[in-house]
């Protein structure tokens, strides 16, 4: 007996079901907005600047900003410069092909120890270029929310060294990465910017810098020169660190740096333009072996800084530099390496150039980098007239102590202003602790100044030891204060608005409860009351599906499981397959689909583990790629052939399957032939694009350019035209021309065939294999759903309750595909190269759209758009007492509600996780990116469901 009509009418959504999903989207958007406002607040940026006439310090010894120690500064930025690119390979356990390529820097560090030094520079995550440049110039810590500005950097209004240079009459020349012009649009006397976002272009920016760098070194119209190279960063993104293009770039940089150093040396004679010039060769961040950056791993935060002074300091500099980390290079010469925080860069450069420190800088003047400049050893520039220092080291310590005195005063001033202006600020306990350290350091400063002046009765050696000891104690006291506050800022910098976070979390929980209530009510209304057996099976399925969802959600509370999310999801999907096999075996019905699905999960697991989807452009593969393993076994010729041939074979199979789907699912003749023609053309262009990059085939240059540039654009154009045609057919086709089920399948197939070639193109050569896994998995789920329908005899009763296990498997498969295609939930997991397939120039909207489609294509767009196949193919026959249209709409609503609920539960648990772990060491490197990806994924899912409900209604 079917459910009473009054009950169905009492809770029927009818034509209002798109409004339901719009309401869910609005509620989720509000909840995420409120939580994000509370969780991802930036630190309060004070609109205050340091001035030359500021009263610095509290005693005569540090009553003014430090005097300039260098006349000119050359900063060469090698983007994504790993530490092992610069340091000799003897400092590492295993020598790698990319090591020891920058020989000129290693040679200088070995031969000119008094004036050259290699530093391991430690960056603060997140390690995106924008954040690192901002932190390097302001002297503050980066804030996580700035990642959103990485593709459209706003001008920096916070006090920074660029502002101080201009305000104090220093002339600045910049060449290279145009991010500098976005951050500092009016700070350069000369400017040679080049577009930076085309990661496939390894040479345009670098060649532009080379054209202007050496000629500029001969000019006298600048005080600070900045040259920002991008080739290493782009080579890493596209080819990885262990690749021929990366090694070629490093060798090119070595030649460039040789020319730069030779030019500086030739012009460093007394009276020459570079008599007292400091050269800094540095990276803004590191990169992983895959060429990614943005997170907080050691490979990403460890970069390099090389400093060389054209004017050699006295031998006493060696006592400051120390020999804590020294080793012999490949030529048997000793090379020493120091460590510094990038946080110290801005204030150290300011001290060397003699400009006021940026108001918000919280770094410490680095002693070793400060000592490498010969100007800091010049007694005439110490500013001390009360007495004459005994030797070079004491003179330098006095000058450095003065710099730290001003440095500490400036940081203390910032602390006081920040605590008074910020909404939340720092805790009283921490502030009291750092205030005590500062007071203690300042209280002894006057006594230290007196103790460094010899009295008439003082003996030479005794006085020298006493003065040196007093100065060192004072330096240690200032350093302790500065390091303590930097540690405090790192641990508690971000201001969390717990009220907004709690409100957002509460709304998310309420939305999940409401979401689940609506779904339960629909199931209750459309579940036949006299089918206890069927009802029992549905409850069992629901309990099992809920258990899978909650286990996956609960795993997100652990940072280790977040890092292994792909494997966790694959394990749960395999568990559902094993449970299905066991259930069918108990019932005496062996389902071959369950076995195929389990085998499919094994393939997916290997793909996730081995990085199968980290396919790179061109014929070269990284070492962790499965193709490289095959190469080791069968040889390089087999490897090259496999890379070129296997994707084409997979693509041919995918094309046949898609054409068969179109023949089966699309019932309107015009739409069928149009979609079929567009699909054939799209896949032909994809094959042409891959063939143009093949090394097995010889191409004319024009043919190669057409395949690489025009073919992807044709695919995008055909996909867009297909979307337009299917939408017009949806709007204007006669309603009665097709049965409702046939209309839905036609629309679904048209939508999938419009999106899939574009996504396949963006995924690269791995895409065809991933598509096979996706199609096979979807087929298994649909066939198992049909068998479940028949076994439960739901077709006979006219029940229209969707199987929650199938929808859960659909969701788990989507997550597996996300990790299988080389993505992960960190910003260094974005495949930036995909945004430039078919294009060489950067446009923020176009490239942003392509990057979004690549990121969410197989994990959100295709799974949501293909949900109608679960609803329709599971219910081919229904009771004569029920209307086909009503049953189909009800199943569509349930399936979309289930899928949206699964995503909402996962996102809610992620929000709970980041709320609990907001003070965790990995919050910005792991938990916050995971929250951003899940929150955006939920909104994308809700939006797609809303559009699908309108499209299919």
Coordinates of N, CA and C in Angstrom, one line a residue, residues 303-434:
X303 N 65.0 28.6 2.7 CA 65.6 29.2 1.4 C 67.0 29.6 1.7
X304 N 67.6 30.4 0.8 CA 69.0 30.7 1.0 C 69.2 32.2 0.8
X305 N 70.2 32.8 1.5 CA 70.7 34.1 1.3 C 72.2 34.1 1.3
X306 N 72.7 34.7 0.2 CA 74.2 34.9 0.1 C 74.5 36.4 0.1
X307 N 75.5 36.7 1.0 CA 75.9 38.1 1.1 C 77.3 38.3 0.8
X308 N 77.7 39.3 0.0 CA 79.1 39.6 -0.3 C 79.3 41.1 -0.3
X309 N 80.3 41.5 0.4 CA 80.6 42.9 0.5 C 81.8 43.2 -0.4
X310 N 81.7 44.3 -1.2 CA 82.8 44.7 -2.1 C 84.0 45.3 -1.3
X311 N 83.7 45.7 -0.1 CA 84.7 46.3 0.8 C 84.9 45.3 2.0
X312 N 86.1 44.8 2.1 CA 86.4 43.7 3.0 C 86.5 44.2 4.5
X313 N 85.7 43.6 5.4 CA 85.8 44.0 6.8 C 87.1 43.4 7.4
X314 N 87.5 43.9 8.6 CA 88.7 43.4 9.2 C 88.6 41.9 9.6
X315 N 89.7 41.3 10.0 CA 89.7 39.9 10.4 C 88.8 39.6 11.6
X316 N 88.6 40.6 12.4 CA 87.8 40.4 13.6 C 86.3 40.0 13.2
X317 N 85.9 40.2 12.0 CA 84.6 39.8 11.6 C 84.4 38.3 11.8
X318 N 85.5 37.5 11.7 CA 85.3 36.0 11.8 C 84.9 35.6 13.2
X319 N 85.2 36.5 14.2 CA 84.8 36.1 15.5 C 83.3 36.4 15.7
X320 N 82.7 37.2 14.9 CA 81.2 37.5 14.9 C 80.5 36.4 14.1
X321 N 81.1 36.1 12.9 CA 80.5 35.1 12.0 C 80.5 33.7 12.6
X322 N 81.5 33.4 13.3 CA 81.6 32.1 14.0 C 81.7 30.9 13.0
X323 N 81.9 29.7 13.5 CA 82.1 28.6 12.7 C 81.3 27.4 13.2
X324 N 80.0 27.7 13.4 CA 79.1 26.7 13.9 C 78.8 25.6 12.9
X325 N 78.7 25.9 11.7 CA 78.3 25.0 10.7 C 79.2 25.1 9.5
X326 N 80.3 24.4 9.5 CA 81.3 24.5 8.5 C 81.6 23.1 7.9
X327 N 81.9 23.0 6.6 CA 82.2 21.8 6.0 C 83.1 22.1 4.8
X328 N 83.7 21.1 4.2 CA 84.6 21.2 3.1 C 83.7 21.0 1.8
X329 N 84.0 21.9 0.8 CA 83.2 21.7 -0.4 C 83.9 20.7 -1.3
X330 N 83.4 20.6 -2.6 CA 84.0 19.6 -3.5 C 85.4 19.8 -3.8
X331 N 85.9 21.0 -3.6 CA 87.3 21.4 -3.9 C 88.2 21.3 -2.7
X332 N 87.7 20.8 -1.6 CA 88.5 20.7 -0.4 C 88.6 22.0 0.4
X333 N 87.9 23.0 0.0 CA 88.0 24.3 0.8 C 86.8 24.4 1.8
X334 N 87.1 25.0 2.9 CA 86.1 25.1 4.0 C 85.1 26.2 3.7
X335 N 83.8 25.8 3.8 CA 82.7 26.7 3.6 C 81.9 26.7 4.9
X336 N 81.5 27.9 5.4 CA 80.7 28.0 6.6 C 79.3 28.6 6.2
X337 N 78.3 28.1 6.9 CA 77.0 28.5 6.6 C 76.3 28.9 7.9
X338 N 75.7 30.1 7.9 CA 75.0 30.6 9.1 C 73.5 30.5 8.9
X339 N 72.7 30.7 9.9 CA 71.2 30.6 9.8 C 70.7 31.9 10.3
X340 N 69.6 32.4 9.6 CA 69.0 33.6 10.0 C 67.5 33.5 9.7
X341 N 66.7 34.3 10.3 CA 65.3 34.4 10.1 C 65.0 35.5 9.0
X342 N 64.1 35.2 8.1 CA 63.8 36.2 7.1 C 63.1 37.4 7.8
X343 N 62.5 37.1 9.0 CA 61.9 38.2 9.7 C 62.9 39.3 10.0
X344 N 64.2 39.0 10.1 CA 65.2 40.0 10.4 C 65.7 40.8 9.2
X345 N 65.2 40.4 8.0 CA 65.7 41.0 6.8 C 65.5 42.6 6.7
X346 N 64.2 43.0 7.0 CA 63.9 44.4 6.8 C 64.6 45.3 7.7
X347 N 64.7 44.9 9.0 CA 65.4 45.8 10.0 C 66.9 45.8 9.7
X348 N 67.5 44.7 9.3 CA 68.9 44.6 9.0 C 69.3 45.5 7.8
X349 N 68.5 45.4 6.8 CA 68.7 46.2 5.6 C 68.6 47.7 5.9
X350 N 67.6 48.0 6.7 CA 67.4 49.4 7.2 C 68.6 49.9 7.9
X351 N 69.1 49.1 8.8 CA 70.3 49.5 9.6 C 71.5 49.7 8.7
X352 N 71.7 48.8 7.7 CA 72.8 49.0 6.8 C 72.7 50.2 6.0
X353 N 71.5 50.5 5.5 CA 71.3 51.7 4.7 C 71.1 53.0 5.4
X354 N 71.0 52.9 6.8 CA 70.8 54.1 7.6 C 69.5 54.8 7.4
X355 N 68.4 54.0 7.2 CA 67.1 54.6 7.1 C 66.3 54.1 8.4
X356 N 65.2 54.8 8.8 CA 64.4 54.4 9.9 C 63.8 53.0 9.7
X357 N 63.7 52.3 10.8 CA 63.2 50.9 10.7 C 61.7 51.0 10.4
X358 N 61.1 50.1 9.6 CA 59.6 50.1 9.4 C 58.9 50.0 10.8
X359 N 57.8 50.8 10.9 CA 57.2 50.9 12.2 C 56.7 49.6 12.7
X360 N 56.2 48.7 11.9 CA 55.7 47.4 12.3 C 56.7 46.3 12.3
X361 N 58.0 46.5 12.0 CA 58.9 45.5 12.0 C 59.1 44.9 13.4
X362 N 59.2 43.6 13.5 CA 59.4 42.9 14.8 C 60.7 42.0 14.7
X363 N 61.5 42.2 13.7 CA 62.7 41.4 13.6 C 63.9 42.0 14.3
X364 N 65.0 41.3 14.3 CA 66.2 41.8 15.0 C 67.3 42.0 14.0
X365 N 68.1 43.0 14.2 CA 69.2 43.3 13.3 C 70.1 42.1 13.4
X366 N 70.3 41.3 12.3 CA 71.0 40.1 12.3 C 72.5 40.4 12.5
X367 N 73.2 39.9 13.5 CA 74.6 40.2 13.7 C 75.6 39.9 12.6
X368 N 75.4 38.7 12.0 CA 76.3 38.2 11.0 C 76.2 39.0 9.7
X369 N 74.9 39.2 9.3 CA 74.7 40.0 8.1 C 75.2 41.4 8.3
X370 N 74.9 41.9 9.5 CA 75.3 43.3 9.8 C 76.9 43.4 9.8
X371 N 77.5 42.4 10.3 CA 79.0 42.4 10.4 C 79.7 42.3 9.0
X372 N 79.0 41.7 8.0 CA 79.7 41.5 6.7 C 79.9 42.8 6.0
X373 N 79.2 43.9 6.4 CA 79.5 45.2 5.8 C 80.6 45.8 6.5
X374 N 81.6 46.2 5.7 CA 82.8 46.9 6.3 C 82.5 48.2 7.0
X375 N 81.4 48.8 6.5 CA 81.0 50.1 7.1 C 80.6 50.0 8.6
X376 N 80.2 48.8 9.0 CA 79.8 48.7 10.5 C 81.0 48.6 11.3
X377 N 82.2 48.4 10.7 CA 83.5 48.3 11.5 C 84.2 49.7 11.5
X378 N 83.6 50.7 10.9 CA 84.3 52.0 10.8 C 84.1 52.7 12.0
X379 N 85.2 53.0 12.8 CA 85.0 53.7 14.1 C 84.5 55.1 13.9
X380 N 84.8 55.7 12.8 CA 84.4 57.1 12.6 C 82.9 57.2 12.4
X381 N 82.2 56.0 12.1 CA 80.8 56.0 12.0 C 80.0 55.5 13.2
X382 N 80.7 55.3 14.3 CA 80.1 54.7 15.4 C 79.2 55.7 16.1
X383 N 79.5 57.0 16.0 CA 78.7 58.0 16.6 C 79.0 58.2 18.1
X384 N 80.0 57.5 18.5 CA 80.4 57.6 20.0 C 81.6 58.5 20.1
X385 N 81.4 59.6 20.9 CA 82.5 60.6 21.0 C 83.0 60.6 22.5
X386 N 82.4 59.9 23.4 CA 82.7 59.9 24.8 C 84.1 59.3 25.0
X387 N 84.4 58.2 24.3 CA 85.7 57.5 24.4 C 86.0 56.8 23.2
X388 N 87.2 56.3 23.1 CA 87.7 55.6 22.0 C 87.7 54.1 22.2
X389 N 87.1 53.3 21.4 CA 87.1 51.8 21.6 C 88.6 51.3 21.5
X390 N 88.8 50.2 22.2 CA 90.1 49.6 22.3 C 90.5 48.9 21.0
X391 N 89.6 48.2 20.3 CA 90.0 47.5 19.1 C 88.7 47.4 18.2
X392 N 88.9 46.8 17.0 CA 87.9 46.7 16.0 C 86.6 46.0 16.6
X393 N 86.9 44.9 17.3 CA 85.7 44.1 17.8 C 84.9 44.9 18.8
X394 N 85.5 45.6 19.7 CA 84.8 46.4 20.6 C 84.1 47.5 19.9
X395 N 84.7 48.1 19.0 CA 84.0 49.2 18.2 C 82.8 48.7 17.5
X396 N 82.9 47.5 16.9 CA 81.7 46.9 16.2 C 80.6 46.5 17.2
X397 N 81.0 46.0 18.4 CA 80.0 45.6 19.3 C 79.3 46.8 19.9
X398 N 80.0 47.9 20.0 CA 79.3 49.1 20.4 C 78.3 49.6 19.4
X399 N 78.7 49.5 18.2 CA 77.8 50.0 17.1 C 76.6 49.0 17.0
X400 N 76.9 47.7 17.1 CA 75.8 46.8 17.0 C 74.8 46.9 18.2
X401 N 75.4 47.1 19.4 CA 74.6 47.3 20.6 C 73.7 48.6 20.4
X402 N 74.2 49.6 19.8 CA 73.4 50.8 19.5 C 72.3 50.5 18.6
X403 N 72.6 49.7 17.5 CA 71.5 49.3 16.6 C 70.5 48.5 17.3
X404 N 70.9 47.6 18.2 CA 69.9 46.8 18.9 C 69.1 47.6 19.9
X405 N 69.7 48.7 20.4 CA 69.0 49.6 21.3 C 67.9 50.2 20.6
X406 N 68.2 50.8 19.4 CA 67.1 51.4 18.6 C 66.1 50.4 18.1
X407 N 66.6 49.2 17.8 CA 65.8 48.1 17.3 C 64.7 47.8 18.4
X408 N 65.2 47.6 19.6 CA 64.4 47.2 20.7 C 63.3 48.3 21.1
X409 N 63.8 49.6 21.0 CA 62.9 50.7 21.3 C 61.8 50.7 20.2
X410 N 62.2 50.5 19.0 CA 61.2 50.5 17.9 C 60.1 49.4 18.1
X411 N 60.6 48.2 18.4 CA 59.7 47.1 18.6 C 58.8 47.3 19.8
X412 N 59.4 47.9 20.9 CA 58.6 48.2 22.1 C 57.5 49.2 21.8
X413 N 57.9 50.2 21.0 CA 56.9 51.2 20.6 C 55.8 50.6 19.8
X414 N 56.1 49.7 18.9 CA 55.1 49.0 18.1 C 54.2 48.2 19.0
X415 N 54.8 47.5 20.0 CA 54.0 46.7 20.9 C 52.9 47.5 21.6
X416 N 53.4 48.7 22.1 CA 52.5 49.6 22.9 C 51.4 50.1 22.0
X417 N 51.7 50.5 20.8 CA 50.7 51.0 19.8 C 49.8 49.9 19.4
X418 N 50.3 48.7 19.1 CA 49.5 47.6 18.7 C 48.5 47.2 19.8
X419 N 49.0 47.1 21.0 CA 48.1 46.7 22.1 C 47.0 47.7 22.4
X420 N 47.3 49.0 22.1 CA 46.3 50.0 22.3 C 45.3 50.1 21.2
X421 N 45.7 49.8 20.0 CA 44.9 49.9 18.8 C 44.2 48.7 18.4
X422 N 44.7 47.5 18.7 CA 44.2 46.3 18.2 C 42.9 45.9 19.0
X423 N 42.0 45.2 18.4 CA 40.8 44.8 19.0 C 41.0 43.8 20.2
X424 N 41.9 42.9 19.9 CA 42.2 41.9 21.0 C 43.6 42.0 21.5
X425 N 44.6 42.1 20.7 CA 45.9 42.3 21.1 C 46.5 41.1 21.7
X426 N 47.6 41.2 22.5 CA 48.2 40.1 23.2 C 47.8 40.0 24.6
X427 N 48.0 38.8 25.2 CA 47.6 38.6 26.6 C 48.4 39.4 27.5
X428 N 47.8 39.8 28.7 CA 48.5 40.6 29.6 C 49.8 39.9 30.2
X429 N 49.7 38.6 30.3 CA 50.8 37.9 30.9 C 52.0 37.9 30.0
X430 N 51.8 37.7 28.7 CA 52.9 37.8 27.7 C 53.5 39.2 27.6
X431 N 52.6 40.2 27.6 CA 53.0 41.6 27.5 C 53.9 42.0 28.7
X432 N 53.5 41.5 29.9 CA 54.2 41.8 31.1 C 55.6 41.2 31.0
X433 N 55.7 40.0 30.5 CA 57.0 39.3 30.4 C 57.9 40.1 29.5
X434 N 57.5 40.4 28.3 CA 58.4 41.1 27.3 C 58.7 42.5 27.8

